[in-house]
PDB file of C-alpha atoms in Angstrom:
ATOM      1  CA  MET A   1    -106.439 -25.708 -98.382  1.00  0.00           C
ATOM      2  CA  ASN A   2    -105.034 -22.342 -99.294  1.00  0.00           C
ATOM      3  CA  THR A   3    -102.883 -21.122 -96.413  1.00  0.00           C
ATOM      4  CA  THR A   4    -101.727 -17.914 -98.026  1.00  0.00           C
ATOM      5  CA  THR A   5    -102.844 -14.872 -96.155  1.00  0.00           C
ATOM      6  CA  SER A   6    -104.347 -12.056 -98.092  1.00  0.00           C
ATOM      7  CA  ARG A   7    -102.356  -8.866 -98.084  1.00  0.00           C
ATOM      8  CA  PRO A   8    -104.034  -5.509 -98.029  1.00  0.00           C
ATOM      9  CA  ALA A   9    -103.960  -3.893-101.425  1.00  0.00           C
ATOM     10  CA  ARG A  10    -101.457  -1.103-101.710  1.00  0.00           C
ATOM     11  CA  ARG A  11    -102.884   2.352-102.092  1.00  0.00           C
ATOM     12  CA  ARG A  12    -102.060   3.820-105.435  1.00  0.00           C
ATOM     13  CA  ALA A  13     -99.718   6.762-105.187  1.00  0.00           C
ATOM     14  CA  ALA A  14    -101.374  10.031-106.058  1.00  0.00           C
ATOM     15  CA  THR A  15    -100.313  11.705-109.266  1.00  0.00           C
ATOM     16  CA  PRO A  16     -98.272  14.922-108.914  1.00  0.00           C
ATOM     17  CA  VAL A  17    -101.278  16.990-109.956  1.00  0.00           C
ATOM     18  CA  VAL A  18    -103.594  15.349-107.400  1.00  0.00           C
ATOM     19  CA  ALA A  19    -100.943  15.669-104.679  1.00  0.00           C
ATOM     20  CA  ALA A  20    -100.469  19.371-105.477  1.00  0.00           C
ATOM     21  CA  VAL A  21    -104.224  19.982-105.333  1.00  0.00           C
ATOM     22  CA  ARG A  22    -104.447  18.208-101.971  1.00  0.00           C
ATOM     23  CA  VAL A  23    -101.665  20.358-100.550  1.00  0.00           C
ATOM     24  CA  ALA A  24    -103.308  23.512-101.888  1.00  0.00           C
ATOM     25  CA  LEU A  25    -106.652  22.522-100.362  1.00  0.00           C
ATOM     26  CA  ARG A  26    -105.009  21.983 -96.964  1.00  0.00           C
ATOM     27  CA  VAL A  27    -103.313  25.378 -97.232  1.00  0.00           C
ATOM     28  CA  TYR A  28    -106.639  27.000 -98.155  1.00  0.00           C
ATOM     29  CA  LEU A  29    -108.404  25.476 -95.129  1.00  0.00           C
ATOM     30  CA  LEU A  30    -105.495  26.403 -92.881  1.00  0.00           C
ATOM     31  CA  GLN A  31    -105.738  30.026 -94.010  1.00  0.00           C
ATOM     32  CA  LEU A  32    -109.448  30.048 -93.175  1.00  0.00           C
ATOM     33  CA  ARG A  33    -108.664  28.823 -89.661  1.00  0.00           C
ATOM     34  CA  ARG A  34    -105.890  31.399 -89.293  1.00  0.00           C
ATOM     35  CA  MET A  35    -108.378  34.176 -90.037  1.00  0.00           C
ATOM     36  CA  ARG A  36    -109.625  33.712 -86.466  1.00  0.00           C
ATOM     37  CA  GLU A  37    -106.285  35.092 -85.292  1.00  0.00           C
ATOM     38  CA  TYR A  38    -106.936  38.274 -87.267  1.00  0.00           C
ATOM     39  CA  GLY A  39    -110.594  38.648 -86.370  1.00  0.00           C
ATOM     40  CA  ALA A  40    -110.186  42.288 -85.321  1.00  0.00           C
ATOM     41  CA  ASN A  41    -108.637  43.223 -88.670  1.00  0.00           C
ATOM     42  CA  PHE A  42    -111.381  41.354 -90.508  1.00  0.00           C
ATOM     43  CA  LEU A  43    -114.151  43.121 -88.596  1.00  0.00           C
ATOM     44  CA  ALA A  44    -112.446  46.486 -89.053  1.00  0.00           C
ATOM     45  CA  ALA A  45    -112.434  45.968 -92.814  1.00  0.00           C
ATOM     46  CA  LEU A  46    -116.165  45.253 -92.751  1.00  0.00           C
ATOM     47  CA  LEU A  47    -116.868  48.228 -90.494  1.00  0.00           C
ATOM     48  CA  ASN A  48    -115.296  50.438 -93.152  1.00  0.00           C
ATOM     49  CA  ILE A  49    -118.398  49.839 -95.246  1.00  0.00           C
ATOM     50  CA  PRO A  50    -120.685  52.254 -93.300  1.00  0.00           C
ATOM     51  CA  VAL A  51    -117.917  54.898 -93.293  1.00  0.00           C
ATOM     52  CA  LEU A  52    -117.434  54.474 -97.023  1.00  0.00           C
ATOM     53  CA  MET A  53    -121.178  54.701 -97.552  1.00  0.00           C
ATOM     54  CA  VAL A  54    -121.440  58.047 -95.737  1.00  0.00           C
ATOM     55  CA  VAL A  55    -118.507  59.560 -97.666  1.00  0.00           C
ATOM     56  CA  THR A  56    -119.819  58.206-100.970  1.00  0.00           C
ATOM     57  CA  PHE A  57    -123.302  59.505-100.193  1.00  0.00           C
ATOM     58  CA  PHE A  58    -122.206  63.127 -99.742  1.00  0.00           C
ATOM     59  CA  VAL A  59    -119.703  63.148-102.617  1.00  0.00           C
ATOM     60  CA  TRP A  60    -122.255  61.884-105.121  1.00  0.00           C
ATOM     61  CA  LYS A  61    -124.965  64.085-103.667  1.00  0.00           C
ATOM     62  CA  ILE A  62    -122.826  67.005-104.828  1.00  0.00           C
ATOM     63  CA  VAL A  63    -122.175  65.392-108.226  1.00  0.00           C
ATOM     64  CA  PHE A  64    -125.861  64.766-108.855  1.00  0.00           C
ATOM     65  CA  GLY A  65    -126.858  68.282-107.819  1.00  0.00           C
ATOM     66  CA  GLY A  66    -130.563  67.478-107.797  1.00  0.00           C
ATOM     67  CA  ARG A  67    -130.528  65.497-111.064  1.00  0.00           C
ATOM     68  CA  ARG A  68    -132.294  62.153-111.236  1.00  0.00           C
ATOM     69  CA  GLU A  69    -129.609  60.389-113.286  1.00  0.00           C
ATOM     70  CA  VAL A  70    -125.960  60.775-114.270  1.00  0.00           C
ATOM     71  CA  ASN A  71    -124.779  58.695-117.233  1.00  0.00           C
ATOM     72  CA  GLY A  72    -127.770  56.416-116.807  1.00  0.00           C
ATOM     73  CA  TYR A  73    -127.148  55.805-113.090  1.00  0.00           C
ATOM     74  CA  SER A  74    -129.689  56.773-110.470  1.00  0.00           C
ATOM     75  CA  PHE A  75    -128.387  58.082-107.158  1.00  0.00           C
ATOM     76  CA  ALA A  76    -129.190  54.779-105.402  1.00  0.00           C
ATOM     77  CA  GLN A  77    -127.402  52.797-108.134  1.00  0.00           C
ATOM     78  CA  VAL A  78    -124.243  54.875-107.799  1.00  0.00           C
ATOM     79  CA  ILE A  79    -124.161  54.404-104.028  1.00  0.00           C
ATOM     80  CA  ALA A  80    -124.792  50.666-104.462  1.00  0.00           C
ATOM     81  CA  TYR A  81    -122.045  50.492-107.111  1.00  0.00           C
ATOM     82  CA  TYR A  82    -119.399  51.937-104.815  1.00  0.00           C
ATOM     83  CA  ILE A  83    -120.376  49.858-101.802  1.00  0.00           C
ATOM     84  CA  LEU A  84    -120.353  46.656-103.856  1.00  0.00           C
ATOM     85  CA  LEU A  85    -117.094  47.835-105.421  1.00  0.00           C
ATOM     86  CA  ARG A  86    -115.585  48.036-101.958  1.00  0.00           C
ATOM     87  CA  LEU A  87    -116.697  44.492-101.187  1.00  0.00           C
ATOM     88  CA  VAL A  88    -115.180  43.160-104.394  1.00  0.00           C
ATOM     89  CA  TRP A  89    -112.014  45.142-103.689  1.00  0.00           C
ATOM     90  CA  LEU A  90    -111.660  43.362-100.345  1.00  0.00           C
ATOM     91  CA  VAL A  91    -111.590  40.092-102.301  1.00  0.00           C
ATOM     92  CA  VAL A  92    -109.483  40.997-105.330  1.00  0.00           C
ATOM     93  CA  GLU A  93    -106.834  42.983-103.452  1.00  0.00           C
ATOM     94  CA  ASN A  94    -105.788  39.838-101.591  1.00  0.00           C
ATOM     95  CA  ALA A  95    -104.103  38.831-104.839  1.00  0.00           C
ATOM     96  CA  GLY A  96    -102.311  42.184-105.121  1.00  0.00           C
ATOM     97  CA  THR A  97     -99.419  41.131-102.869  1.00  0.00           C
ATOM     98  CA  VAL A  98     -98.473  38.081-104.923  1.00  0.00           C
ATOM     99  CA  SER A  99     -95.965  39.839-107.181  1.00  0.00           C
ATOM    100  CA  GLY A 100     -94.030  41.143-104.165  1.00  0.00           C
ATOM    101  CA  GLN A 101     -94.009  37.723-102.504  1.00  0.00           C
ATOM    102  CA  ILE A 102     -92.724  36.018-105.650  1.00  0.00           C
ATOM    103  CA  TRP A 103     -90.052  38.691-106.092  1.00  0.00           C
ATOM    104  CA  ARG A 104     -88.860  38.188-102.505  1.00  0.00           C
ATOM    105  CA  ASP A 105     -88.762  34.403-102.859  1.00  0.00           C
ATOM    106  CA  ILE A 106     -86.728  34.617-106.072  1.00  0.00           C
ATOM    107  CA  ASN A 107     -84.233  37.239-104.940  1.00  0.00           C
ATOM    108  CA  SER A 108     -83.727  35.827-101.442  1.00  0.00           C
ATOM    109  CA  GLY A 109     -83.246  32.301-102.751  1.00  0.00           C
ATOM    110  CA  ASP A 110     -86.191  31.039-100.676  1.00  0.00           C
ATOM    111  CA  LEU A 111     -87.736  29.756-103.891  1.00  0.00           C
ATOM    112  CA  GLY A 112     -85.258  26.878-103.736  1.00  0.00           C
ATOM    113  CA  THR A 113     -86.938  25.685-100.531  1.00  0.00           C
ATOM    114  CA  TYR A 114     -90.302  25.506-102.268  1.00  0.00           C
ATOM    115  CA  LEU A 115     -88.818  23.747-105.298  1.00  0.00           C
ATOM    116  CA  ALA A 116     -87.455  21.031-102.999  1.00  0.00           C
ATOM    117  CA  ARG A 117     -90.936  20.324-101.645  1.00  0.00           C
ATOM    118  CA  PRO A 118     -93.626  18.166-103.293  1.00  0.00           C
ATOM    119  CA  LEU A 119     -95.925  21.089-104.049  1.00  0.00           C
ATOM    120  CA  ASP A 120     -96.883  23.348-106.902  1.00  0.00           C
ATOM    121  CA  TYR A 121     -95.545  26.802-105.997  1.00  0.00           C
ATOM    122  CA  GLN A 122     -98.161  28.721-107.972  1.00  0.00           C
ATOM    123  CA  LEU A 123    -101.093  26.636-106.743  1.00  0.00           C
ATOM    124  CA  TYR A 124     -99.767  26.911-103.188  1.00  0.00           C
ATOM    125  CA  GLY A 125     -99.660  30.704-103.454  1.00  0.00           C
ATOM    126  CA  PHE A 126    -103.162  30.810-104.906  1.00  0.00           C
ATOM    127  CA  ALA A 127    -104.593  28.738-102.041  1.00  0.00           C
ATOM    128  CA  ARG A 128    -102.780  30.895 -99.488  1.00  0.00           C
ATOM    129  CA  THR A 129    -104.404  34.085-100.783  1.00  0.00           C
ATOM    130  CA  ALA A 130    -107.811  32.607-101.682  1.00  0.00           C
ATOM    131  CA  GLY A 131    -108.638  31.704 -98.076  1.00  0.00           C
ATOM    132  CA  PRO A 132    -109.050  35.275 -96.751  1.00  0.00           C
ATOM    133  CA  ALA A 133    -110.589  36.399-100.051  1.00  0.00           C
ATOM    134  CA  SER A 134    -113.461  33.909 -99.939  1.00  0.00           C
ATOM    135  CA  LEU A 135    -114.245  34.816 -96.340  1.00  0.00           C
ATOM    136  CA  PHE A 136    -114.386  38.530 -97.186  1.00  0.00           C
ATOM    137  CA  LEU A 137    -116.790  37.836-100.043  1.00  0.00           C
ATOM    138  CA  ALA A 138    -119.229  35.841 -97.918  1.00  0.00           C
ATOM    139  CA  ALA A 139    -119.196  38.291 -95.006  1.00  0.00           C
ATOM    140  CA  GLY A 140    -119.266  41.295 -97.319  1.00  0.00           C
ATOM    141  CA  LEU A 141    -122.451  40.178 -99.064  1.00  0.00           C
ATOM    142  CA  VAL A 142    -124.180  39.803 -95.703  1.00  0.00           C
ATOM    143  CA  ALA A 143    -122.998  43.284 -94.690  1.00  0.00           C
ATOM    144  CA  TYR A 144    -124.221  44.776 -97.976  1.00  0.00           C
ATOM    145  CA  ALA A 145    -127.635  43.161 -97.601  1.00  0.00           C
ATOM    146  CA  GLY A 146    -128.061  44.875 -94.227  1.00  0.00           C
ATOM    147  CA  VAL A 147    -126.870  48.278 -95.464  1.00  0.00           C
ATOM    148  CA  ALA A 148    -129.018  48.045 -98.606  1.00  0.00           C
ATOM    149  CA  TRP A 149    -132.138  47.169 -96.642  1.00  0.00           C
ATOM    150  CA  VAL A 150    -131.679  50.086 -94.220  1.00  0.00           C
ATOM    151  CA  PHE A 151    -130.900  52.716 -96.857  1.00  0.00           C
ATOM    152  CA  GLY A 152    -133.133  51.517 -99.681  1.00  0.00           C
ATOM    153  CA  LEU A 153    -130.375  50.456-102.075  1.00  0.00           C
ATOM    154  CA  PRO A 154    -130.851  47.784-104.761  1.00  0.00           C
ATOM    155  CA  HIS A 155    -130.830  44.373-103.087  1.00  0.00           C
ATOM    156  CA  ALA A 156    -133.546  42.223-104.715  1.00  0.00           C
ATOM    157  CA  PHE A 157    -131.075  40.427-106.980  1.00  0.00           C
ATOM    158  CA  THR A 158    -132.213  37.574-109.235  1.00  0.00           C
ATOM    159  CA  ALA A 159    -130.551  34.177-108.946  1.00  0.00           C
ATOM    160  CA  ASP A 160    -128.844  34.440-112.340  1.00  0.00           C
ATOM    161  CA  ARG A 161    -127.358  37.854-111.538  1.00  0.00           C
ATOM    162  CA  LEU A 162    -126.161  36.724-108.124  1.00  0.00           C
ATOM    163  CA  ALA A 163    -124.592  33.613-109.692  1.00  0.00           C
ATOM    164  CA  PHE A 164    -122.882  35.791-112.315  1.00  0.00           C
ATOM    165  CA  PHE A 165    -121.592  38.116-109.617  1.00  0.00           C
ATOM    166  CA  LEU A 166    -120.133  35.337-107.465  1.00  0.00           C
ATOM    167  CA  ALA A 167    -118.545  33.569-110.436  1.00  0.00           C
ATOM    168  CA  SER A 168    -117.121  36.766-111.922  1.00  0.00           C
ATOM    169  CA  VAL A 169    -115.683  37.912-108.571  1.00  0.00           C
ATOM    170  CA  ALA A 170    -113.951  34.537-108.222  1.00  0.00           C
ATOM    171  CA  GLY A 171    -112.765  34.800-111.819  1.00  0.00           C
ATOM    172  CA  GLY A 172    -111.577  38.359-111.239  1.00  0.00           C
ATOM    173  CA  PHE A 173    -109.564  37.206-108.233  1.00  0.00           C
ATOM    174  CA  ALA A 174    -107.959  34.447-110.323  1.00  0.00           C
ATOM    175  CA  LEU A 175    -107.263  36.876-113.171  1.00  0.00           C
ATOM    176  CA  TRP A 176    -105.581  39.434-110.902  1.00  0.00           C
ATOM    177  CA  TYR A 177    -103.608  36.689-109.138  1.00  0.00           C
ATOM    178  CA  LEU A 178    -102.272  35.388-112.452  1.00  0.00           C
ATOM    179  CA  PHE A 179    -101.515  38.889-113.705  1.00  0.00           C
ATOM    180  CA  GLN A 180     -99.630  39.704-110.509  1.00  0.00           C
ATOM    181  CA  SER A 181     -97.824  36.371-110.752  1.00  0.00           C
ATOM    182  CA  LEU A 182     -96.509  37.312-114.183  1.00  0.00           C
ATOM    183  CA  LEU A 183     -95.202  40.595-112.785  1.00  0.00           C
ATOM    184  CA  GLY A 184     -93.520  38.762-109.924  1.00  0.00           C
ATOM    185  CA  LEU A 185     -91.997  36.149-112.229  1.00  0.00           C
ATOM    186  CA  ALA A 186     -90.333  38.950-114.187  1.00  0.00           C
ATOM    187  CA  ALA A 187     -87.867  39.027-111.277  1.00  0.00           C
ATOM    188  CA  PHE A 188     -86.146  36.018-112.847  1.00  0.00           C
ATOM    189  CA  TRP A 189     -84.807  38.450-115.462  1.00  0.00           C
ATOM    190  CA  ILE A 190     -85.038  42.037-114.225  1.00  0.00           C
ATOM    191  CA  GLY A 191     -84.404  41.770-110.481  1.00  0.00           C
ATOM    192  CA  ARG A 192     -87.060  44.197-109.224  1.00  0.00           C
ATOM    193  CA  PRO A 193     -90.422  44.368-111.037  1.00  0.00           C
ATOM    194  CA  ASP A 194     -91.573  47.415-109.036  1.00  0.00           C
ATOM    195  CA  THR A 195     -91.778  49.742-112.035  1.00  0.00           C
ATOM    196  CA  LEU A 196     -93.814  47.237-114.021  1.00  0.00           C
ATOM    197  CA  ARG A 197     -96.120  46.703-111.047  1.00  0.00           C
ATOM    198  CA  ASP A 198     -96.669  50.435-110.534  1.00  0.00           C
ATOM    199  CA  LEU A 199     -97.388  50.962-114.241  1.00  0.00           C
ATOM    200  CA  ALA A 200     -99.846  48.070-114.251  1.00  0.00           C
ATOM    201  CA  TRP A 201    -101.595  49.556-111.208  1.00  0.00           C
ATOM    202  CA  GLU A 202    -102.241  52.827-113.068  1.00  0.00           C
ATOM    203  CA  PHE A 203    -103.986  50.967-115.893  1.00  0.00           C
ATOM    204  CA  TYR A 204    -105.791  48.728-113.418  1.00  0.00           C
ATOM    205  CA  ALA A 205    -107.154  51.645-111.394  1.00  0.00           C
ATOM    206  CA  LEU A 206    -108.369  53.576-114.436  1.00  0.00           C
ATOM    207  CA  PHE A 207    -109.853  50.783-116.541  1.00  0.00           C
ATOM    208  CA  SER A 208    -111.240  48.384-113.933  1.00  0.00           C
ATOM    209  CA  GLY A 209    -114.060  50.620-112.685  1.00  0.00           C
ATOM    210  CA  LEU A 210    -112.211  51.250-109.425  1.00  0.00           C
ATOM    211  CA  ILE A 211    -112.225  55.064-109.770  1.00  0.00           C
ATOM    212  CA  VAL A 212    -115.449  55.542-111.740  1.00  0.00           C
ATOM    213  CA  PRO A 213    -117.760  53.101-113.539  1.00  0.00           C
ATOM    214  CA  ASN A 214    -116.513  52.438-117.056  1.00  0.00           C
ATOM    215  CA  ASP A 215    -119.739  54.021-118.380  1.00  0.00           C
ATOM    216  CA  PHE A 216    -118.310  57.396-117.291  1.00  0.00           C
ATOM    217  CA  LEU A 217    -115.133  57.089-119.403  1.00  0.00           C
ATOM    218  CA  PRO A 218    -114.955  59.140-122.628  1.00  0.00           C
ATOM    219  CA  GLY A 219    -114.688  57.514-126.073  1.00  0.00           C
ATOM    220  CA  LEU A 220    -111.039  56.465-126.427  1.00  0.00           C
ATOM    221  CA  LEU A 221    -110.650  55.558-122.770  1.00  0.00           C
ATOM    222  CA  ARG A 222    -113.847  53.507-122.871  1.00  0.00           C
ATOM    223  CA  ALA A 223    -112.563  51.654-125.964  1.00  0.00           C
ATOM    224  CA  ALA A 224    -109.299  50.916-124.139  1.00  0.00           C
ATOM    225  CA  ALA A 225    -111.230  49.689-121.087  1.00  0.00           C
ATOM    226  CA  ASP A 226    -113.267  47.337-123.282  1.00  0.00           C
ATOM    227  CA  ALA A 227    -110.094  45.895-124.838  1.00  0.00           C
ATOM    228  CA  LEU A 228    -108.169  45.325-121.587  1.00  0.00           C
ATOM    229  CA  PRO A 229    -108.890  42.602-119.006  1.00  0.00           C
ATOM    230  CA  PHE A 230    -109.224  44.952-116.015  1.00  0.00           C
ATOM    231  CA  LYS A 231    -112.963  45.484-116.554  1.00  0.00           C
ATOM    232  CA  TYR A 232    -113.486  41.911-115.331  1.00  0.00           C
ATOM    233  CA  LEU A 233    -112.189  42.810-111.865  1.00  0.00           C
ATOM    234  CA  TYR A 234    -114.773  45.343-110.686  1.00  0.00           C
ATOM    235  CA  TYR A 235    -116.917  46.981-113.329  1.00  0.00           C
ATOM    236  CA  LEU A 236    -118.530  43.949-114.967  1.00  0.00           C
ATOM    237  CA  PRO A 237    -119.264  41.955-111.771  1.00  0.00           C
ATOM    238  CA  VAL A 238    -120.942  44.945-110.111  1.00  0.00           C
ATOM    239  CA  ALA A 239    -122.705  46.157-113.272  1.00  0.00           C
ATOM    240  CA  GLY A 240    -124.096  42.675-113.843  1.00  0.00           C
ATOM    241  CA  LEU A 241    -125.435  42.400-110.304  1.00  0.00           C
ATOM    242  CA  LEU A 242    -127.070  45.839-110.500  1.00  0.00           C
ATOM    243  CA  GLY A 243    -128.906  44.909-113.693  1.00  0.00           C
ATOM    244  CA  ARG A 244    -126.901  47.054-116.083  1.00  0.00           C
ATOM    245  CA  LEU A 245    -125.970  44.068-118.271  1.00  0.00           C
ATOM    246  CA  THR A 246    -128.360  41.939-120.297  1.00  0.00           C
ATOM    247  CA  ALA A 247    -128.276  38.139-120.091  1.00  0.00           C
ATOM    248  CA  ALA A 248    -126.369  38.043-123.396  1.00  0.00           C
ATOM    249  CA  GLU A 249    -123.844  40.592-122.132  1.00  0.00           C
ATOM    250  CA  MET A 250    -123.311  38.599-118.935  1.00  0.00           C
ATOM    251  CA  ALA A 251    -122.713  35.449-120.994  1.00  0.00           C
ATOM    252  CA  ARG A 252    -120.156  37.257-123.177  1.00  0.00           C
ATOM    253  CA  ALA A 253    -118.493  38.709-120.075  1.00  0.00           C
ATOM    254  CA  ALA A 254    -118.230  35.265-118.468  1.00  0.00           C
ATOM    255  CA  ALA A 255    -116.730  33.782-121.636  1.00  0.00           C
ATOM    256  CA  GLY A 256    -114.306  36.683-122.041  1.00  0.00           C
ATOM    257  CA  GLN A 257    -113.163  36.469-118.435  1.00  0.00           C
ATOM    258  CA  ALA A 258    -112.651  32.703-118.712  1.00  0.00           C
ATOM    259  CA  ALA A 259    -110.561  33.187-121.866  1.00  0.00           C
ATOM    260  CA  TRP A 260    -108.332  35.727-120.120  1.00  0.00           C
ATOM    261  CA  VAL A 261    -107.891  33.454-117.086  1.00  0.00           C
ATOM    262  CA  VAL A 262    -106.916  30.488-119.275  1.00  0.00           C
ATOM    263  CA  GLY A 263    -104.557  32.640-121.353  1.00  0.00           C
ATOM    264  CA  LEU A 264    -102.860  34.123-118.280  1.00  0.00           C
ATOM    265  CA  PHE A 265    -102.620  30.688-116.655  1.00  0.00           C
ATOM    266  CA  LEU A 266    -100.803  29.280-119.681  1.00  0.00           C
ATOM    267  CA  ALA A 267     -98.557  32.355-119.814  1.00  0.00           C
ATOM    268  CA  THR A 268     -97.575  31.982-116.147  1.00  0.00           C
ATOM    269  CA  ARG A 269     -96.773  28.302-116.678  1.00  0.00           C
ATOM    270  CA  ILE A 270     -94.508  29.060-119.625  1.00  0.00           C
ATOM    271  CA  VAL A 271     -92.727  31.918-117.844  1.00  0.00           C
ATOM    272  CA  TRP A 272     -92.423  29.844-114.665  1.00  0.00           C
ATOM    273  CA  ALA A 273     -90.828  26.905-116.484  1.00  0.00           C
ATOM    274  CA  ARG A 274     -88.268  29.120-118.207  1.00  0.00           C
ATOM    275  CA  GLY A 275     -87.610  31.154-115.086  1.00  0.00           C
ATOM    276  CA  VAL A 276     -87.011  28.104-112.893  1.00  0.00           C
ATOM    277  CA  ARG A 277     -84.459  26.751-115.376  1.00  0.00           C
ATOM    278  CA  ARG A 278     -82.677  30.091-115.192  1.00  0.00           C
ATOM    279  CA  PHE A 279     -82.911  30.117-111.375  1.00  0.00           C
ATOM    280  CA  GLU A 280     -81.431  26.611-111.057  1.00  0.00           C
ATOM    281  CA  ALA A 281     -78.710  27.304-113.619  1.00  0.00           C
ATOM    282  CA  GLN A 282     -77.550  30.247-111.515  1.00  0.00           C
ATOM    283  CA  GLY A 283     -77.372  28.088-108.408  1.00  0.00           C
ATOM    284  CA  GLY A 284     -80.515  29.490-106.772  1.00  0.00           C
TER     285      GLY A 284
END
């Protein structure tokens, strides 16, 4: 008779990658719960939409001056573009503070605290900023649907265009997060990356569709906008949703955005690895 008692099988230890993803997921969910503490700020951001719509309406009413179209945009399309732009901005701009946070962690020495923990610093930061961003996107789409229905703006979006919009907004957030991370990581070598960040913002504002749709840019500026990654932040997601891109153009935009995200991800990993070695060598 076998008298040996069976022992419960030991749980396999999670790999570092799996453990880092689990931590990031917990941080993401925690940030969603924390949004309840800032409910007033969240609602105020959404209430800006009607104010923005009124201002945009009168500004573009002057620009159109009785014309039916300007650069291929009808009046309703222009208004819809800027309202949707505002919604996407609420998402993407959550990643805009990352460079400053990384700079502070490096220069204050707080980065050492994160390095001593079993987490991936970059993935942790991404989860921390993605929580509010995803909530803004969901609530913003609901707010737009109401505004569009009342004021007769485009809102009958096909499933493929809505899927492209959601995926490209998420990709644009990741792209801007990674770009800002690179600027922040420059603090390993140059101390304060403020000048680089301000210069990048000028290009970002001009070529992303934030000021005007890229269709309005003249020849050389339009060529520059097509070559740079900033078009994936605002212009292409909104243009795709409004039907200004063909199916083939949306597919190329999705592939191009994915390539930029992968390239920037690899770049941040390389810079991070070299920067951390420098940080530890200096006793950080």
